[in-house]
PDB file of C-alpha atoms and ligand atoms in Angstrom:
ATOM      1  CA  MET A   1      -0.196   0.176  -0.339  1.00 69.00           C
ATOM      2  CA  ARG A   2       1.659   2.992  -0.317  1.00 79.00           C
ATOM      3  CA  LEU A   3       1.325   6.281   1.972  1.00 87.00           C
ATOM      4  CA  LYS A   4       0.896   9.473   1.498  1.00 88.00           C
ATOM      5  CA  ASN A   5       3.679  11.439   1.248  1.00 91.00           C
ATOM      6  CA  LYS A   6       4.996  12.917   3.573  1.00 92.00           C
ATOM      7  CA  PRO A   7       7.964  16.109   2.816  1.00 94.00           C
ATOM      8  CA  TRP A   8      10.268  15.554   5.657  1.00 97.00           C
ATOM      9  CA  ALA A   9      10.687  12.799   5.094  1.00 97.00           C
ATOM     10  CA  LEU A  10      13.704  12.390   2.718  1.00 97.00           C
ATOM     11  CA  PRO A  11      15.677  15.712   3.983  1.00 98.00           C
ATOM     12  CA  LEU A  12      15.507  13.160   7.208  1.00 98.00           C
ATOM     13  CA  ILE A  13      16.488  10.692   5.653  1.00 98.00           C
ATOM     14  CA  GLU A  14      19.631  12.736   3.964  1.00 98.00           C
ATOM     15  CA  ALA A  15      20.349  14.167   7.212  1.00 98.00           C
ATOM     16  CA  ASN A  16      21.577  10.289   8.785  1.00 98.00           C
ATOM     17  CA  PRO A  17      23.371   8.674   6.321  1.00 98.00           C
ATOM     18  CA  GLN A  18      25.196   7.190   8.966  1.00 98.00           C
ATOM     19  CA  TYR A  19      21.825   4.380   9.440  1.00 98.00           C
ATOM     20  CA  VAL A  20      19.816   5.313   5.938  1.00 98.00           C
ATOM     21  CA  VAL A  21      21.615   4.160   2.892  1.00 98.00           C
ATOM     22  CA  THR A  22      20.155   5.197  -0.398  1.00 97.00           C
ATOM     23  CA  GLU A  23      22.870   3.500  -2.460  1.00 97.00           C
ATOM     24  CA  PRO A  24      22.921   0.267  -1.575  1.00 98.00           C
ATOM     25  CA  GLU A  25      25.315  -1.492  -4.704  1.00 98.00           C
ATOM     26  CA  LYS A  26      27.753   0.576  -3.387  1.00 98.00           C
ATOM     27  CA  TRP A  27      27.735  -1.827  -0.144  1.00 98.00           C
ATOM     28  CA  ARG A  28      28.273  -4.857  -1.825  1.00 98.00           C
ATOM     29  CA  GLY A  29      30.079  -7.414  -0.254  1.00 98.00           C
ATOM     30  CA  LYS A  30      31.337  -4.951   2.058  1.00 98.00           C
ATOM     31  CA  TRP A  31      28.037  -4.405   4.633  1.00 98.00           C
ATOM     32  CA  SER A  32      29.435  -5.836   7.040  1.00 98.00           C
ATOM     33  CA  GLU A  33      31.486  -2.284   8.064  1.00 98.00           C
ATOM     34  CA  ARG A  34      28.574  -0.724   8.113  1.00 98.00           C
ATOM     35  CA  PHE A  35      28.164  -1.524  11.407  1.00 98.00           C
ATOM     36  CA  SER A  36      30.215  -1.938  14.739  1.00 95.00           C
ATOM     37  CA  GLN A  37      30.797  -6.375  15.237  1.00 97.00           C
ATOM     38  CA  LYS A  38      30.889  -8.057  12.612  1.00 97.00           C
ATOM     39  CA  GLN A  39      27.647 -10.934  12.132  1.00 98.00           C
ATOM     40  CA  PRO A  40      25.610 -12.149  10.350  1.00 98.00           C
ATOM     41  CA  LEU A  41      23.155 -10.531   8.663  1.00 98.00           C
ATOM     42  CA  LEU A  42      19.523 -10.349   8.729  1.00 98.00           C
ATOM     43  CA  ILE A  43      17.361  -8.852   6.445  1.00 98.00           C
ATOM     44  CA  GLU A  44      13.463  -7.994   5.187  1.00 98.00           C
ATOM     45  CA  ILE A  45      12.523  -6.922   2.335  1.00 98.00           C
ATOM     46  CA  GLY A  46       9.724  -4.421   2.459  1.00 98.00           C
ATOM     47  CA  MET A  47       9.955  -3.382   5.961  1.00 98.00           C
ATOM     48  CA  GLY A  48       7.532  -0.744   5.691  1.00 98.00           C
ATOM     49  CA  LYS A  49       7.587   0.868   8.436  1.00 98.00           C
ATOM     50  CA  GLY A  50      10.051  -0.692  10.417  1.00 98.00           C
ATOM     51  CA  ARG A  51       8.406  -2.040  13.737  1.00 98.00           C
ATOM     52  CA  PHE A  52       9.663  -5.812  12.827  1.00 98.00           C
ATOM     53  CA  ILE A  53      12.687  -4.932  11.758  1.00 98.00           C
ATOM     54  CA  VAL A  54      13.607  -2.444  14.818  1.00 98.00           C
ATOM     55  CA  GLU A  55      12.265  -5.611  17.335  1.00 98.00           C
ATOM     56  CA  MET A  56      14.504  -7.998  15.253  1.00 98.00           C
ATOM     57  CA  ALA A  57      17.749  -5.814  15.692  1.00 98.00           C
ATOM     58  CA  ARG A  58      16.954  -4.728  19.650  1.00 98.00           C
ATOM     59  CA  ARG A  59      15.775  -8.610  20.906  1.00 98.00           C
ATOM     60  CA  ASP A  60      18.787 -10.271  18.977  1.00 98.00           C
ATOM     61  CA  PRO A  61      22.323  -7.733  18.882  1.00 98.00           C
ATOM     62  CA  GLU A  62      24.130 -10.930  18.011  1.00 98.00           C
ATOM     63  CA  HIS A  63      22.794 -10.573  14.402  1.00 98.00           C
ATOM     64  CA  ASN A  64      23.495  -6.877  11.813  1.00 98.00           C
ATOM     65  CA  TYR A  65      19.677  -6.171  10.290  1.00 98.00           C
ATOM     66  CA  ILE A  66      19.263  -4.478   6.925  1.00 98.00           C
ATOM     67  CA  GLY A  67      15.751  -3.352   6.967  1.00 98.00           C
ATOM     68  CA  ILE A  68      15.118  -2.735   2.888  1.00 98.00           C
ATOM     69  CA  GLU A  69      11.654  -0.555   1.497  1.00 98.00           C
ATOM     70  CA  VAL A  70      10.785   1.340  -1.757  1.00 97.00           C
ATOM     71  CA  GLN A  71       8.717   3.692  -0.365  1.00 97.00           C
ATOM     72  CA  THR A  72      10.326   7.131   1.418  1.00 97.00           C
ATOM     73  CA  THR A  73       7.809   7.558   3.655  1.00 98.00           C
ATOM     74  CA  ALA A  74       7.666   4.266   5.353  1.00 98.00           C
ATOM     75  CA  THR A  75      11.112   4.279   5.548  1.00 98.00           C
ATOM     76  CA  GLY A  76      11.140   7.975   6.472  1.00 98.00           C
ATOM     77  CA  ILE A  77       9.084   6.024   9.679  1.00 98.00           C
ATOM     78  CA  ALA A  78      11.603   3.735  10.017  1.00 98.00           C
ATOM     79  CA  LEU A  79      14.303   5.780  10.854  1.00 98.00           C
ATOM     80  CA  LYS A  80      12.064   7.787  13.850  1.00 98.00           C
ATOM     81  CA  LYS A  81      11.803   4.870  15.645  1.00 98.00           C
ATOM     82  CA  GLN A  82      15.908   3.837  15.057  1.00 98.00           C
ATOM     83  CA  LEU A  83      16.569   7.194  16.315  1.00 98.00           C
ATOM     84  CA  GLU A  84      14.655   6.696  18.773  1.00 98.00           C
ATOM     85  CA  ALA A  85      16.620   3.228  19.715  1.00 98.00           C
ATOM     86  CA  GLN A  86      20.048   3.954  18.024  1.00 98.00           C
ATOM     87  CA  LEU A  87      20.791  -0.006  17.282  1.00 98.00           C
ATOM     88  CA  PRO A  88      24.224  -0.762  16.556  1.00 98.00           C
ATOM     89  CA  ASN A  89      23.307  -4.040  14.794  1.00 98.00           C
ATOM     90  CA  LEU A  90      20.336  -2.159  12.188  1.00 98.00           C
ATOM     91  CA  GLN A  91      20.986  -0.305   8.828  1.00 98.00           C
ATOM     92  CA  LEU A  92      17.993   0.732   6.405  1.00 98.00           C
ATOM     93  CA  VAL A  93      17.983   0.372   2.753  1.00 98.00           C
ATOM     94  CA  CYS A  94      15.724   3.374   1.104  1.00 98.00           C
ATOM     95  CA  GLY A  95      15.319   1.722  -2.624  1.00 96.00           C
ATOM     96  CA  ASP A  96      13.986  -1.605  -4.585  1.00 95.00           C
ATOM     97  CA  GLY A  97      14.737  -4.536  -3.344  1.00 93.00           C
ATOM     98  CA  ASN A  98      13.319  -6.336  -6.759  1.00 91.00           C
ATOM     99  CA  ASP A  99      17.100  -7.468  -7.753  1.00 89.00           C
ATOM    100  CA  LEU A 100      19.161  -7.834  -4.930  1.00 96.00           C
ATOM    101  CA  THR A 101      21.897  -9.888  -6.577  1.00 97.00           C
ATOM    102  CA  GLU A 102      22.659  -6.448  -6.970  1.00 97.00           C
ATOM    103  CA  MET A 103      22.748  -5.206  -3.633  1.00 98.00           C
ATOM    104  CA  PHE A 104      24.337  -8.066  -2.479  1.00 98.00           C
ATOM    105  CA  ALA A 105      27.179 -10.274  -2.988  1.00 98.00           C
ATOM    106  CA  SER A 106      27.151 -14.603  -2.805  1.00 98.00           C
ATOM    107  CA  ASN A 107      26.679 -15.757   0.777  1.00 97.00           C
ATOM    108  CA  GLU A 108      26.807 -12.654   2.457  1.00 98.00           C
ATOM    109  CA  VAL A 109      23.530 -12.646   3.778  1.00 98.00           C
ATOM    110  CA  ALA A 110      22.260 -15.205   6.390  1.00 98.00           C
ATOM    111  CA  GLY A 111      18.669 -14.580   6.586  1.00 98.00           C
ATOM    112  CA  ILE A 112      15.636 -13.347   4.882  1.00 98.00           C
ATOM    113  CA  PHE A 113      12.190 -12.046   5.672  1.00 98.00           C
ATOM    114  CA  LEU A 114       9.447 -11.209   4.060  1.00 98.00           C
ATOM    115  CA  ASN A 115       6.629 -10.371   5.441  1.00 98.00           C
ATOM    116  CA  PHE A 116       2.817  -9.170   4.265  1.00 98.00           C
ATOM    117  CA  SER A 117       4.177  -8.617   0.569  1.00 98.00           C
ATOM    118  CA  ASP A 118       2.309  -6.642  -2.148  1.00 97.00           C
ATOM    119  CA  PRO A 119      -0.026 -10.056  -2.268  1.00 97.00           C
ATOM    120  CA  TRP A 120      -0.955  -8.633  -6.015  1.00 97.00           C
ATOM    121  CA  PRO A 121      -3.694 -11.335  -7.125  1.00 97.00           C
ATOM    122  CA  LYS A 122      -4.325 -10.852 -10.581  1.00 97.00           C
ATOM    123  CA  LYS A 123      -2.663 -13.574 -13.053  1.00 97.00           C
ATOM    124  CA  ARG A 124      -0.643 -10.970 -14.382  1.00 98.00           C
ATOM    125  CA  HIS A 125       1.106  -9.977 -12.186  1.00 98.00           C
ATOM    126  CA  THR A 126       2.172 -13.137 -10.661  1.00 98.00           C
ATOM    127  CA  LYS A 127       5.777 -12.505 -11.777  1.00 98.00           C
ATOM    128  CA  ARG A 128       5.408  -8.701  -9.081  1.00 97.00           C
ATOM    129  CA  ARG A 129       5.258 -11.571  -6.625  1.00 98.00           C
ATOM    130  CA  LEU A 130       7.952 -11.530  -4.219  1.00 98.00           C
ATOM    131  CA  THR A 131       7.524 -15.701  -3.233  1.00 98.00           C
ATOM    132  CA  TYR A 132       7.777 -16.157  -7.500  1.00 98.00           C
ATOM    133  CA  ARG A 133      10.802 -18.573  -9.341  1.00 98.00           C
ATOM    134  CA  THR A 134      12.778 -15.189  -9.983  1.00 98.00           C
ATOM    135  CA  PHE A 135      13.039 -13.758  -6.835  1.00 98.00           C
ATOM    136  CA  LEU A 136      13.145 -17.294  -5.588  1.00 98.00           C
ATOM    137  CA  LYS A 137      16.808 -17.009  -6.776  1.00 97.00           C
ATOM    138  CA  GLN A 138      18.112 -14.108  -6.399  1.00 97.00           C
ATOM    139  CA  TYR A 139      17.521 -15.659  -2.837  1.00 98.00           C
ATOM    140  CA  GLN A 140      19.190 -18.557  -2.845  1.00 98.00           C
ATOM    141  CA  GLN A 141      22.039 -16.412  -4.742  1.00 97.00           C
ATOM    142  CA  VAL A 142      23.081 -13.570  -2.179  1.00 98.00           C
ATOM    143  CA  MET A 143      21.919 -16.394   1.257  1.00 98.00           C
ATOM    144  CA  GLN A 144      24.454 -18.754   2.849  1.00 97.00           C
ATOM    145  CA  LYS A 145      24.194 -22.539   2.860  1.00 94.00           C
ATOM    146  CA  ASP A 146      22.035 -22.711   5.337  1.00 94.00           C
ATOM    147  CA  GLY A 147      20.240 -19.670   5.541  1.00 97.00           C
ATOM    148  CA  GLN A 148      16.139 -19.432   6.161  1.00 98.00           C
ATOM    149  CA  LEU A 149      13.433 -17.858   4.368  1.00 98.00           C
ATOM    150  CA  GLU A 150      10.571 -16.720   6.521  1.00 98.00           C
ATOM    151  CA  PHE A 151       7.470 -15.683   5.511  1.00 98.00           C
ATOM    152  CA  LYS A 152       4.592 -14.305   7.087  1.00 98.00           C
ATOM    153  CA  THR A 153       1.029 -13.415   5.102  1.00 98.00           C
ATOM    154  CA  ASP A 154      -2.609 -12.717   6.371  1.00 98.00           C
ATOM    155  CA  ASN A 155      -2.732 -13.412   2.375  1.00 98.00           C
ATOM    156  CA  ARG A 156      -3.832 -16.844   2.135  1.00 98.00           C
ATOM    157  CA  GLY A 157      -4.058 -16.714  -1.807  1.00 98.00           C
ATOM    158  CA  LEU A 158      -0.297 -15.842  -2.282  1.00 98.00           C
ATOM    159  CA  PHE A 159       0.772 -18.277   0.610  1.00 98.00           C
ATOM    160  CA  GLU A 160      -0.669 -20.680  -1.511  1.00 98.00           C
ATOM    161  CA  TYR A 161       0.631 -19.696  -4.237  1.00 98.00           C
ATOM    162  CA  SER A 162       3.837 -19.781  -1.782  1.00 98.00           C
ATOM    163  CA  LEU A 163       4.214 -22.618  -1.039  1.00 98.00           C
ATOM    164  CA  THR A 164       4.048 -24.164  -5.263  1.00 98.00           C
ATOM    165  CA  SER A 165       6.282 -22.250  -5.746  1.00 98.00           C
ATOM    166  CA  MET A 166       9.065 -22.706  -3.120  1.00 98.00           C
ATOM    167  CA  ASN A 167       8.456 -26.401  -3.517  1.00 98.00           C
ATOM    168  CA  ASN A 168       8.422 -26.460  -7.183  1.00 98.00           C
ATOM    169  CA  TYR A 169      11.567 -24.644  -7.062  1.00 98.00           C
ATOM    170  CA  GLY A 170      12.710 -27.488  -4.283  1.00 97.00           C
ATOM    171  CA  MET A 171      13.255 -25.533  -1.654  1.00 98.00           C
ATOM    172  CA  VAL A 172      12.428 -27.390   1.631  1.00 98.00           C
ATOM    173  CA  PHE A 173       9.811 -26.236   4.389  1.00 98.00           C
ATOM    174  CA  ASP A 174      10.959 -26.289   8.269  1.00 98.00           C
ATOM    175  CA  GLN A 175       7.717 -24.794   9.288  1.00 98.00           C
ATOM    176  CA  VAL A 176       4.371 -23.980   8.308  1.00 98.00           C
ATOM    177  CA  TRP A 177       1.753 -22.880  10.310  1.00 98.00           C
ATOM    178  CA  LEU A 178      -1.710 -22.322   9.322  1.00 98.00           C
ATOM    179  CA  ASP A 179      -2.598 -20.504  12.106  1.00 98.00           C
ATOM    180  CA  LEU A 180      -0.319 -18.370  13.744  1.00 98.00           C
ATOM    181  CA  HIS A 181      -1.168 -16.466  16.412  1.00 97.00           C
ATOM    182  CA  ALA A 182      -2.950 -20.149  17.909  1.00 96.00           C
ATOM    183  CA  SER A 183       0.867 -22.036  18.052  1.00 97.00           C
ATOM    184  CA  GLU A 184       2.894 -21.571  20.636  1.00 95.00           C
ATOM    185  CA  GLU A 185       5.474 -20.014  18.489  1.00 94.00           C
ATOM    186  CA  VAL A 186       3.186 -16.741  18.811  1.00 95.00           C
ATOM    187  CA  ALA A 187       5.480 -16.176  22.402  1.00 95.00           C
ATOM    188  CA  ASP A 188       8.728 -15.131  20.611  1.00 95.00           C
ATOM    189  CA  ASN A 189       6.486 -13.559  17.817  1.00 97.00           C
ATOM    190  CA  VAL A 190       7.330 -10.300  16.544  1.00 98.00           C
ATOM    191  CA  MET A 191       4.583  -8.513  14.863  1.00 97.00           C
ATOM    192  CA  THR A 192       4.902  -6.466  12.165  1.00 98.00           C
ATOM    193  CA  GLU A 193       2.446  -3.112  10.994  1.00 97.00           C
ATOM    194  CA  TYR A 194       0.316  -5.037   9.090  1.00 97.00           C
ATOM    195  CA  GLU A 195      -0.164  -8.413  10.869  1.00 98.00           C
ATOM    196  CA  GLU A 196      -1.127  -6.465  14.440  1.00 97.00           C
ATOM    197  CA  LYS A 197      -4.572  -4.564  11.911  1.00 96.00           C
ATOM    198  CA  PHE A 198      -4.632  -7.580  10.431  1.00 96.00           C
ATOM    199  CA  SER A 199      -4.867 -10.433  13.351  1.00 95.00           C
ATOM    200  CA  GLN A 200      -7.586  -7.301  15.190  1.00 95.00           C
ATOM    201  CA  LYS A 201      -9.497  -7.894  12.298  1.00 95.00           C
ATOM    202  CA  GLY A 202      -9.390 -12.550  13.707  1.00 94.00           C
ATOM    203  CA  GLN A 203      -8.307 -12.874  10.343  1.00 96.00           C
ATOM    204  CA  PRO A 204      -5.320 -16.042  11.019  1.00 97.00           C
ATOM    205  CA  ILE A 205      -1.389 -15.100  10.119  1.00 98.00           C
ATOM    206  CA  TYR A 206       0.054 -18.011   7.882  1.00 98.00           C
ATOM    207  CA  LYS A 207       3.995 -18.798   7.869  1.00 98.00           C
ATOM    208  CA  LEU A 208       6.310 -20.956   6.589  1.00 98.00           C
ATOM    209  CA  ALA A 209      10.057 -20.602   6.707  1.00 98.00           C
ATOM    210  CA  ALA A 210      11.985 -22.809   4.549  1.00 98.00           C
ATOM    211  CA  HIS A 211      15.473 -23.029   3.353  1.00 98.00           C
ATOM    212  CA  PHE A 212      16.874 -23.575  -0.354  1.00 98.00           C
ATOM    213  CA  THR A 213      19.199 -27.675  -0.606  1.00 94.00           C
ATOM    214  CA  ASP A 214      22.020 -27.290  -3.345  1.00 76.00           C
TER     215      ASP A 214
HETATM  216  C1  SAM B   1       1.772  -4.444   2.347  1.00 69.21           C
HETATM  217  S1  SAM B   1       3.667  -3.280   3.356  1.00 69.21           S
HETATM  218  C2  SAM B   1       4.111  -4.464   4.281  1.00 69.21           C
HETATM  219  C3  SAM B   1       4.991  -3.673   5.610  1.00 69.21           C
HETATM  220  C4  SAM B   1       5.493  -4.146   6.732  1.00 69.21           C
HETATM  221  N1  SAM B   1       6.249  -5.332   6.240  1.00 69.21           N
HETATM  222  C5  SAM B   1       4.353  -4.937   7.909  1.00 69.21           C
HETATM  223  O1  SAM B   1       3.950  -6.206   7.674  1.00 69.21           O
HETATM  224  O2  SAM B   1       3.857  -3.598   8.471  1.00 69.21           O
HETATM  225  C6  SAM B   1       4.252  -4.263   1.795  1.00 69.21           C
HETATM  226  C7  SAM B   1       5.962  -3.383   1.888  1.00 69.21           C
HETATM  227  O3  SAM B   1       6.924  -3.658   1.147  1.00 69.21           O
HETATM  228  C8  SAM B   1       6.979  -2.615   0.305  1.00 69.21           C
HETATM  229  N2  SAM B   1       7.712  -3.103  -0.944  1.00 69.21           N
HETATM  230  C9  SAM B   1       7.273  -4.043  -1.901  1.00 69.21           C
HETATM  231  N3  SAM B   1       7.703  -4.006  -3.308  1.00 69.21           N
HETATM  232  C10 SAM B   1       8.708  -3.671  -3.050  1.00 69.21           C
HETATM  233  C11 SAM B   1      11.158  -4.199  -3.536  1.00 69.21           C
HETATM  234  N4  SAM B   1      10.851  -4.220  -4.675  1.00 69.21           N
HETATM  235  N5  SAM B   1      11.515  -3.049  -2.396  1.00 69.21           N
HETATM  236  C12 SAM B   1      11.590  -2.939  -1.322  1.00 69.21           C
HETATM  237  N6  SAM B   1      10.063  -2.516  -0.869  1.00 69.21           N
HETATM  238  C13 SAM B   1       9.145  -3.415  -1.664  1.00 69.21           C
HETATM  239  C14 SAM B   1       5.943  -1.720   0.314  1.00 69.21           C
HETATM  240  O4  SAM B   1       6.287   0.103   0.006  1.00 69.21           O
HETATM  241  C15 SAM B   1       5.060  -1.330   1.553  1.00 69.21           C
HETATM  242  O5  SAM B   1       5.355  -0.463   2.197  1.00 69.21           O
END
């Protein structure tokens, strides 16, 4: 969903290059230099307003985190959270995560989160879904062999599509939840902005964790 453009967002981003990268391809292969500690890197594509990635970085100081978001206003809102939290293990990217191989070198990433990705329900837009095979190929290229992809959504159609797409690609499912909030694992779950909105309406949240085989 497109947020209304906020005029303060771009100046705020430009004033905080220590936290936000606007030319991510320049850091390809050397993202670890942007963090105070060299440790495994987890990324979220389409972080929106950043609630998930900021909270993950806060709870888990033993990983580095990058939140990627194409919308300037959403990135600005996430940046406000990071300016308050000042987490040394969190960086934000204001840019298009459509081609991750331009942003990250092979094996540079230890894990990927997709949360409530745009569903693109029309058949003619299938190739835009972030779990379409061309995206899976990119994830496989940038992720380490033992890396995991985690995907949450409220959208049943996108979830069904993603299960099939990943299975056809040869991925292995580590766990699948058809109602995450009714499961034991909800205790450790970090909610996103969209997740809160949809779960409050009583909609089930679907989740999967999967890995590549080669
Ligand atoms: C439906 S929202 C979900 C936001 C957040 N993950 C949440 O769960 O609250 C999807 C977000 O993905 C972003 N997005 C979509 N395609 C993207 C891309 N290619 N690169 C970066 N961000 C993208 C959108 O701008 C939007 O903010």
